[in-house]
Tab-separated table of C-alpha atoms and ligand atoms in Angstrom:
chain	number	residue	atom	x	y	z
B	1391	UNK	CA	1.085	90.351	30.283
B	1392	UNK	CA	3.459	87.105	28.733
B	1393	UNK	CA	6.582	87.167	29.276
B	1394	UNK	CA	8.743	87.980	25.791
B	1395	UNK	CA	12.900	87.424	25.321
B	1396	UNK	CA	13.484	90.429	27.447
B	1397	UNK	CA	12.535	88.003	30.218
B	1398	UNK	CA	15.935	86.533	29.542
B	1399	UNK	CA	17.516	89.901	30.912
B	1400	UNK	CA	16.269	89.227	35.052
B	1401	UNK	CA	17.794	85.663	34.609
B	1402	UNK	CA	21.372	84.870	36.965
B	1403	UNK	CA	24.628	87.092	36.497
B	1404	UNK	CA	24.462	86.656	32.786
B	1405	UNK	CA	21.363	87.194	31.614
B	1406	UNK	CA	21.183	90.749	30.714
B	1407	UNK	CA	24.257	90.344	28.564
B	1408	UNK	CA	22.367	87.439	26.867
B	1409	UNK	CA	19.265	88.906	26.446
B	1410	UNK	CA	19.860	91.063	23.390
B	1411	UNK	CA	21.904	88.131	21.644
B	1412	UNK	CA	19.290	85.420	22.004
B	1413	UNK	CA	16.482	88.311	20.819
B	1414	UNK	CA	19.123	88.288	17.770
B	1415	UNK	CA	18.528	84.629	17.559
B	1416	UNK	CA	14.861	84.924	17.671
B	1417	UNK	CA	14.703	87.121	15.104
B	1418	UNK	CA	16.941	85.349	12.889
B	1419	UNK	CA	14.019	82.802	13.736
B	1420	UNK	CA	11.208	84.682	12.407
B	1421	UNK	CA	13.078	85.145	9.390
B	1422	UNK	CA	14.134	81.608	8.178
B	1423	UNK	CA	10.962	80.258	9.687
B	1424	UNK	CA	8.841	82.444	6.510
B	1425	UNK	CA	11.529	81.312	4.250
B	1426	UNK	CA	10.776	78.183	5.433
B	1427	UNK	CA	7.334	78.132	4.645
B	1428	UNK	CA	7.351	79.836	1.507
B	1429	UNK	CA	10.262	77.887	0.121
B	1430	UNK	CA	8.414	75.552	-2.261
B	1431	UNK	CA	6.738	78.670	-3.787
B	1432	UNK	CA	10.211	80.151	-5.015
B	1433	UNK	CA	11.788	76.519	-5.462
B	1434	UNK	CA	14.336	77.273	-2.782
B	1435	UNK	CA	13.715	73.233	-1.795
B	1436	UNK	CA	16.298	70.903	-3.023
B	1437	UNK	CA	20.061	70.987	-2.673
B	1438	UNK	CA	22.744	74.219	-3.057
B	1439	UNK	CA	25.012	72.067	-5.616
B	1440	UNK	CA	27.877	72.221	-3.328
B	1441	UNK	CA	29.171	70.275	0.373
B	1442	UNK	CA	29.618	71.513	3.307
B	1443	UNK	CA	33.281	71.019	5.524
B	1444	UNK	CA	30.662	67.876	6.407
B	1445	UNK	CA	30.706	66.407	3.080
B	1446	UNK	CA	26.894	66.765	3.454
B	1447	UNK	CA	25.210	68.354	0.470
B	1448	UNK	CA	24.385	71.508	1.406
B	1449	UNK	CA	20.606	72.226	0.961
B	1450	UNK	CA	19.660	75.599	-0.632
B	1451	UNK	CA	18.129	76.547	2.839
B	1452	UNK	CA	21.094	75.729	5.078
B	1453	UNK	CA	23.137	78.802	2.423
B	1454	UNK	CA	20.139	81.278	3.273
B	1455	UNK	CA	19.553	80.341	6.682
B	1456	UNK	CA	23.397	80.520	7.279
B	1457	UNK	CA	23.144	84.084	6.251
B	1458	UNK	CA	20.342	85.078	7.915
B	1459	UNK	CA	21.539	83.975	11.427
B	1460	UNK	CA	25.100	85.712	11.027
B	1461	UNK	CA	23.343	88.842	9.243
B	1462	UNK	CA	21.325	88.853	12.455
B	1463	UNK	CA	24.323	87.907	15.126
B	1464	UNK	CA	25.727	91.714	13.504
B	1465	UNK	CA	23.319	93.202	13.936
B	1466	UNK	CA	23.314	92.766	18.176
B	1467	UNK	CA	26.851	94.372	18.030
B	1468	UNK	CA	27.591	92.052	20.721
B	1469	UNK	CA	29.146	89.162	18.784
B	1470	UNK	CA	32.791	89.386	17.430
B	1471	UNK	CA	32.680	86.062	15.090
B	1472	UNK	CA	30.566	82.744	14.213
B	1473	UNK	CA	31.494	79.619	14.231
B	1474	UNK	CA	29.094	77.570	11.653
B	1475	UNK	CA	28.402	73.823	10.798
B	1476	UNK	CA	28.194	75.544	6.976
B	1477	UNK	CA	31.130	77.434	7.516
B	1478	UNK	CA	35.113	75.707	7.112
B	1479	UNK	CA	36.835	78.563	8.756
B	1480	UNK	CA	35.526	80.732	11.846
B	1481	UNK	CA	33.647	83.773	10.400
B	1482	UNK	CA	35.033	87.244	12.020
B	1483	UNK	CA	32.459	90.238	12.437
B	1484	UNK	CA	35.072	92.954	11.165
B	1485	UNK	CA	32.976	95.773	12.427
B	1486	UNK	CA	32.512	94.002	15.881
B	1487	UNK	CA	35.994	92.055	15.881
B	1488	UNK	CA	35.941	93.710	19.441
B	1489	UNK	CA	33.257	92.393	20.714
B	1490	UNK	CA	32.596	89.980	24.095
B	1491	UNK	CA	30.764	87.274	22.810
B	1492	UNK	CA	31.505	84.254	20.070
B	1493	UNK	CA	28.208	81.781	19.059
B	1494	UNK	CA	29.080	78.295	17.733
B	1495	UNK	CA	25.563	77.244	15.390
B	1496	UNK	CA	23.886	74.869	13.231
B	1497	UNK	CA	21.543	77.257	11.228
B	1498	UNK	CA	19.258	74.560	9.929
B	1499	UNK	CA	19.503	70.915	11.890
B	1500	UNK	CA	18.355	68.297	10.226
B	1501	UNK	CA	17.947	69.889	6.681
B	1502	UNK	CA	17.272	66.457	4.736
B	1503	UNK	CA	13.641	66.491	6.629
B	1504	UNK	CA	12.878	69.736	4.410
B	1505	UNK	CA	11.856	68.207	1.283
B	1506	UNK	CA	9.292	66.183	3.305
B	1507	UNK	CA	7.974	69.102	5.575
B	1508	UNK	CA	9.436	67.781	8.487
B	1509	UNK	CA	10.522	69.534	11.543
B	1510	UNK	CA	13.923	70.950	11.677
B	1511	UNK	CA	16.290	73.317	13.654
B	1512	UNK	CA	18.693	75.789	14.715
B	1513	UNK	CA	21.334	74.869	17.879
B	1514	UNK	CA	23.145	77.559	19.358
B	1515	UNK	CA	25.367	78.202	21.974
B	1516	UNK	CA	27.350	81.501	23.416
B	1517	UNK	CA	30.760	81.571	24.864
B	1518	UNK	CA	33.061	85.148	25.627
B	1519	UNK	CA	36.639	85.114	23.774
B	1520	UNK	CA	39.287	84.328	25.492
B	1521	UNK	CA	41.746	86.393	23.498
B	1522	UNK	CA	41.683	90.012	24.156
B	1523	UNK	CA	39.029	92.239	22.769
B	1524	UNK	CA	41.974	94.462	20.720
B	1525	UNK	CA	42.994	91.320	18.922
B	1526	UNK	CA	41.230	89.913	16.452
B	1527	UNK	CA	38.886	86.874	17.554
B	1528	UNK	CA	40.300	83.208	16.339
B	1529	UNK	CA	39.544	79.785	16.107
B	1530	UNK	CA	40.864	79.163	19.760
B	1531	UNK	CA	37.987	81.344	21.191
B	1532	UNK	CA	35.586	78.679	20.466
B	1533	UNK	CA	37.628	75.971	21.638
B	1534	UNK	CA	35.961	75.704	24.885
B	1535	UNK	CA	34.496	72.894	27.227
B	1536	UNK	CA	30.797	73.161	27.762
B	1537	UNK	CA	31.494	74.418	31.235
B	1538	UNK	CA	32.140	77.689	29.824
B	1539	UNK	CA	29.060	77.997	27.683
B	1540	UNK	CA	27.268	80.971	28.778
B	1541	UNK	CA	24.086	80.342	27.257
B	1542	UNK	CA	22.522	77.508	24.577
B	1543	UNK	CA	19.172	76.803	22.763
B	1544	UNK	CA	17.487	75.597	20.220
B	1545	UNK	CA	14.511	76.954	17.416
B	1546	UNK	CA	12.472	73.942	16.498
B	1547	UNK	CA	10.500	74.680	13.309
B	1548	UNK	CA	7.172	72.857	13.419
B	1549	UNK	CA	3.799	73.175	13.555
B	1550	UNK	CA	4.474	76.322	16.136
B	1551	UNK	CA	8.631	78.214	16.311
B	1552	UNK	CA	9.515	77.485	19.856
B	1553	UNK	CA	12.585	79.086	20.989
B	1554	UNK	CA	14.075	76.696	23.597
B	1555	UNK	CA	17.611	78.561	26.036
B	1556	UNK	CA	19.205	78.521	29.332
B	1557	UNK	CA	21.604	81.005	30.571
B	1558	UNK	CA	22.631	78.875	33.440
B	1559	UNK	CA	19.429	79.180	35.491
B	1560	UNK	CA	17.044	76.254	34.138
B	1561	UNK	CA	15.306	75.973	30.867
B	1562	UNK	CA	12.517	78.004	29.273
B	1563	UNK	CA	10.682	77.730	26.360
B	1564	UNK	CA	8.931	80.379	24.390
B	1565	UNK	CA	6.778	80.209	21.492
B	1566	UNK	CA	6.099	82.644	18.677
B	1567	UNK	CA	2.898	84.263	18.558
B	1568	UNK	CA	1.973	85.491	14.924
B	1569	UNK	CA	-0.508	87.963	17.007
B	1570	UNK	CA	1.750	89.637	18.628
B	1571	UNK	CA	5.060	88.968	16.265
B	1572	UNK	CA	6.897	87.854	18.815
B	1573	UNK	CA	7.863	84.833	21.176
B	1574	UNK	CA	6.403	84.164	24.326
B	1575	UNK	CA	6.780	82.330	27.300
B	1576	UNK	CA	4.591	78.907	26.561
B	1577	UNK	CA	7.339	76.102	28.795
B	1578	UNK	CA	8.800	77.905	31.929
B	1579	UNK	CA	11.412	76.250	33.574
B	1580	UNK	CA	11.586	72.658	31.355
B	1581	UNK	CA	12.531	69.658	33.360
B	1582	UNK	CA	13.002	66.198	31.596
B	1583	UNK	CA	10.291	63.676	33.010
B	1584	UNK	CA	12.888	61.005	35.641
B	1585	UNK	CA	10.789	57.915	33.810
B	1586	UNK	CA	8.894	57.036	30.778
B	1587	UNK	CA	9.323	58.436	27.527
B	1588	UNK	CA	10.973	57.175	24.560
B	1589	UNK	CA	14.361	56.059	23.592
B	1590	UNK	CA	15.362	57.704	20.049
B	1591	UNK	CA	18.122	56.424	17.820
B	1592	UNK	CA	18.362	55.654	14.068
B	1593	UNK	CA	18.400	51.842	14.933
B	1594	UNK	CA	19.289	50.745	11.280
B	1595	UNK	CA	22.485	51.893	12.133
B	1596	UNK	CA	22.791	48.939	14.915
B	1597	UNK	CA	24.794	46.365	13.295
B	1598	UNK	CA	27.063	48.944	12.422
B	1599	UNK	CA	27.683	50.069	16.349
B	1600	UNK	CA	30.622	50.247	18.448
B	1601	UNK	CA	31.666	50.163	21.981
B	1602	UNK	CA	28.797	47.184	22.464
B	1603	UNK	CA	26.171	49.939	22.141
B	1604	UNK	CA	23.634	47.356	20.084
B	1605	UNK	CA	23.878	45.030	23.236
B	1606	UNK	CA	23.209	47.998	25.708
B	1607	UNK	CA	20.142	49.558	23.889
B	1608	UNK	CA	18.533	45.872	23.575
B	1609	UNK	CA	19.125	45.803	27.785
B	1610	UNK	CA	17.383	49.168	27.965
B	1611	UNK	CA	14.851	48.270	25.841
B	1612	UNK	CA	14.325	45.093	28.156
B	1613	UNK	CA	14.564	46.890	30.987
B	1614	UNK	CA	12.675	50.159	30.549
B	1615	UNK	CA	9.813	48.814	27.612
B	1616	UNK	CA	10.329	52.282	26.189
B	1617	UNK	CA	8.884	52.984	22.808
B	1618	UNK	CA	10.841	54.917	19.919
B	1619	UNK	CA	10.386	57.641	18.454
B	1620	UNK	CA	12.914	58.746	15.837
B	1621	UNK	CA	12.717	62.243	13.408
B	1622	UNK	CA	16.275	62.892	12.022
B	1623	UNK	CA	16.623	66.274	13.310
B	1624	UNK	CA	18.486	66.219	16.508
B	1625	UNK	CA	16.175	69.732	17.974
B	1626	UNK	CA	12.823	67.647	17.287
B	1627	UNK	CA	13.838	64.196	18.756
B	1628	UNK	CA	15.520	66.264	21.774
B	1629	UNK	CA	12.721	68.971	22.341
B	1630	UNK	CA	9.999	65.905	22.160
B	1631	UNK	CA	13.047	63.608	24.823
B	1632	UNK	CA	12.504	66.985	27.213
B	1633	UNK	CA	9.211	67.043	27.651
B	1634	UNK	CA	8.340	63.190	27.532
B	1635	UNK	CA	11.558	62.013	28.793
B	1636	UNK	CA	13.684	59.082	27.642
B	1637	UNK	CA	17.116	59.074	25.636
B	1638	UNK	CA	18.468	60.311	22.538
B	1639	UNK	CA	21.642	58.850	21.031
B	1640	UNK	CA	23.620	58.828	18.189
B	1641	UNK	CA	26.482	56.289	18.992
B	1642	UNK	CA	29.751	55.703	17.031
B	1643	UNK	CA	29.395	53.094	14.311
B	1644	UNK	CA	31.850	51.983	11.798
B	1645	UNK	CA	30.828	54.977	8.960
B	1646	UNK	CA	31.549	57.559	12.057
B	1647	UNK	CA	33.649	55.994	13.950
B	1648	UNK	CA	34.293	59.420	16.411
B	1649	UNK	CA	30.417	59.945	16.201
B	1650	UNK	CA	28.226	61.911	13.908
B	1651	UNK	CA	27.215	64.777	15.293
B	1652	UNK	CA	28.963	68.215	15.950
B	1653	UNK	CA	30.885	68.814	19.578
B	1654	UNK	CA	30.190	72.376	19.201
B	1655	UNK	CA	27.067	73.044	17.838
B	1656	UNK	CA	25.201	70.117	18.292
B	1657	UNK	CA	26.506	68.073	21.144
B	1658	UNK	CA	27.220	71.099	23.947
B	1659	UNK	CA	24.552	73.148	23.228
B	1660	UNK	CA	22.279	70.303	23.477
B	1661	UNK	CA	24.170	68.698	27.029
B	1662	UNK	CA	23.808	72.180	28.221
B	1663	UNK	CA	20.407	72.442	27.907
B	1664	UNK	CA	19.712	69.146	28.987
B	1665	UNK	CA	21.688	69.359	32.240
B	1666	UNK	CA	20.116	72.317	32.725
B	1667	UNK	CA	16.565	69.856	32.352
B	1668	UNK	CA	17.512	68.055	34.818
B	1669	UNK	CA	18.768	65.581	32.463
B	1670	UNK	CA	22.358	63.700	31.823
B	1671	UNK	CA	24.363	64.538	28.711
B	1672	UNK	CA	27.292	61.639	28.141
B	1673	UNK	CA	29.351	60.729	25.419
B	1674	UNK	CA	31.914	57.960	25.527
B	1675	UNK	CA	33.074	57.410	28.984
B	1676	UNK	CA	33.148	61.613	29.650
B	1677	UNK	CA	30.453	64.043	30.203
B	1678	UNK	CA	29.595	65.952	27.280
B	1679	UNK	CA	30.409	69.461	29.019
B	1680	UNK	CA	33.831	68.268	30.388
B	1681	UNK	CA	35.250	67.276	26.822
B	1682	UNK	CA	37.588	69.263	25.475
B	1683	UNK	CA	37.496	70.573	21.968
B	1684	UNK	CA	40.155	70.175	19.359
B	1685	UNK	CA	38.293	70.998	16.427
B	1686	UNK	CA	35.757	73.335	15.534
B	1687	UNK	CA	33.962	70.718	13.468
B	1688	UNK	CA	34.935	67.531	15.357
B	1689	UNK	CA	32.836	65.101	16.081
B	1690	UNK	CA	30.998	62.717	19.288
B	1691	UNK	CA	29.290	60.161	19.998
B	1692	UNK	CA	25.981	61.586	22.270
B	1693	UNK	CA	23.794	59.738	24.951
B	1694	UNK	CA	21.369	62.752	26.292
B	1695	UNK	CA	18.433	61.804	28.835
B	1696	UNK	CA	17.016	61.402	32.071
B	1697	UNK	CA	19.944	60.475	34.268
B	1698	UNK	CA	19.094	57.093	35.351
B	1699	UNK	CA	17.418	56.155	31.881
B	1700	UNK	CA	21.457	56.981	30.914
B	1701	UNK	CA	22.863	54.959	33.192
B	1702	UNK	CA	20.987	51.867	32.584
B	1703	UNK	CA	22.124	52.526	28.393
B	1704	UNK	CA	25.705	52.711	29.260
B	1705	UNK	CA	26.217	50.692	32.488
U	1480	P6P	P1	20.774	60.091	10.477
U	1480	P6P	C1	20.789	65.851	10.804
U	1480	P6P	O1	21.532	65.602	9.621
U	1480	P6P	C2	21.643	65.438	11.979
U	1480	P6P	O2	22.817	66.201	12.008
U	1480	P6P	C3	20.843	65.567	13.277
U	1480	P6P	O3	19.951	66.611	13.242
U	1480	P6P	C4	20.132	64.237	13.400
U	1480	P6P	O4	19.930	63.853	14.747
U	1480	P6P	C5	21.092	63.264	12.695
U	1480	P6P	O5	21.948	64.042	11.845
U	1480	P6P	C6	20.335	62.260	11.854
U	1480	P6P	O6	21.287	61.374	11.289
U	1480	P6P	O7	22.058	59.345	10.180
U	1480	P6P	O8	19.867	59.303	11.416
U	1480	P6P	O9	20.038	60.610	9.266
C-alpha cells in the first residue's frame, strides 16, 4: 500500500499538526495543476493587466492560482492568515483569525515559463503566530527567521505534480497519481548528491554582479567542471539541484541590488528544505535560516547546494 500525505502525520513532534495543512496544499495542487493544463483552451494564458507589490506583471494564472491556494488554506481551518508574493498586505482568514498556523507562499513560481509550457511552481512554508490566538493575526506573525519554520515545500508542475515538504525530519517527495487521485510517496527521504551536478544561474546577468560573484562562479566553474542547467523557475532548477546536486544562485546585481528573490516565500522555504537535503542554504555572508525578516516582501541574494560545492562559490 503507498504511502499518501497522511504519511506526513507519523513524522517528528509536528507532523500531525502539519499533515492536514500540507493535504490542503496538495489539493490546492490538483486544482491549479488542471487549470494549468487546460489554460490555453479558455485563453487563461497571457498576463492579468495589472502588477503585483513586485512590479512583475501579474499573469492571469498567478490571480487564479492565488485564489485557489488561500480558498484551500480555509478550508483546513487550521490557518489564521496568508502571506502571498501576489498579495501587498497579509491576508486574514476572518472565520479562522484564531487559528495556530500562518503560511507565507508563492502560488505560481516562475509564471513567465507558462506561455512556453515550461515547468513552474508553488513554495510554501508554515510558521505558528506569535501573537495570541484572541487577537487578530498581523504582519509580525510572519516575520520570522527560518529557524522557526515548521514545515516547507514545494509543487513542481511538470511532466508529473510532485509535492516536495519537510516538517523537520528530512525530505520526501510524493507524486500525484491520476489512478488513484492522489499523491504518493515516489522520493523518500531526498538527500542532495555531496558532488557532481550542475551549477544553475541566469549567467547573462554576470556583468551585472556584485560582491565579486562573476569572479567566484568562473573559480567554481574551474574548479568543479560542472555543467549548467538553468529553467527560470526557482522549484524546477532546485528540485532538478536536489536530486543531481550542484548549486543554485541568484546573486545581487546592480537591477536588484538586495537580491531578487523573496526571503519568505522563496528563499526560506527553499533553505529549509535544502538543509533538510543535506544541503547548504547561504545568502550574503549569513545563513539563509538565521536572517531576520523585516519585510514581508523583502528581498536576498540565494546560494543553495551541496555544502562544499557552496563553499568553494563563496570562499
Ligand atoms: P530571471 C521567477 O520569476 C523567479 O521568481 C524564480 O522562480 C526564478 O528562479 C527567477 O525568478 C528567474 O529570474 O531573472 O532569471 O528570469
Amino acid at each position: 500500500m503507498p504511502l499518501t500525505l497522511n504519511n506526513i502525520a507519523t513524522q517528528g513532534k509536528h507532523g500531525s499538526a502539519m499533515m492536514p495543512i500540507i493535504q490542503g496544499v496538495g489539493r490546492a495542487a490538483i486544482e491549479i495543476s488542471a487549470v494549468l493544463r487546460g489554460a490555453v483552451f479558455r485563453g487563461a494564458l497571457g498576463q492579468a493587466g495589472g502588477e503585483n507589490v513586485q512590479g512583475e506583471q501579474q499573469q492571469l494564472l498567478d490571480v487564479l492560482s492565488d485564489e485557489i491556494f488561500l480558498d484551500e488554506m480555509r478550508s483546513t481551518g487550521f490557518v489564521c492568515a496568508v502571506g502571498s508574493e501576489e498579495q501587498e498586505e497579509l491576508l486574514v482568514i476572518d472565520e479562522y483569525s484564531h487559528a495556530d498556523y500562518l503560511v507565507l507562499v508563492d502560488p505560481l513560481d516562475g509564471s513567465s515559463n507558462l506561455d512556453v509550457d515550461g515547468p513552474v511552481g508553488t513554495i510554501f512554508s508554515i510558521v505558528k503566530r506569535k501573537t495570541a490566538n484572541t487577537e487578530r493575526p498581523h504582519v509580525s506573525d510572519t516575520l520570522q527567521s527560518g529557524r522557526e519554520v515548521i514545515a516547507a515545500g514545494y509543487v513542481l508542475y511538470g511532466p508529473s505534480t510532485m509535492l516536495v515538504c519537510s516538517v523537520g525530519e528530512g525530505v520526501d517527495g510524493y507524486t500525484f497519481n491520476p489512478a488513484t487521485a492522489r499523491f504518493e510517496l515516489s522520493h523518500g527521504d531526498m538527500r542532495i548528491p555531496a558532488s557532481g551536478g550542475y551549477y544553475s544561474v541566469n549567467e547573462s546577468n554576470a556583468d551585472q554582479w556584485l560582491d565579486g560573484m562573476g569572479a567566484k562562479l568562473e573559480h567554481l566553474k574551474s574548479e568543479t567542471g560542472l555543467g549548467m542547467r538553468y529553467v527560470g523557475a526557482m522549484v524546477a532548477d532546485m528540485h532538478r539541484t536536489i536530486l543531481k546536486g550542484g548549486v543554485f544562485l541568484y546573486p545581487a546585481d546592480s537591477k536588484n541590488k538586495t537580491g531578487k528573490l523573496r526571503l519568505l516565500y522563496e528563499a526560506i522555504p527553499m533553505g529549509f528544505i535544502m538543509e533538510q537535503a543535506g544541503g547548504k542554504a547561504m545568502s550574503s555572508g549569513i545563513e539563509v535560516l538565521d536572517i531576520q525578516p523585516e519585510a514581508l516582501h523583502q528581498r536576498v541574494p540565494v546560494y543553495l547546494g551541496a555544502g562544499k560545492i557552496v563553499d568553494t562559490l563563496l570562499g
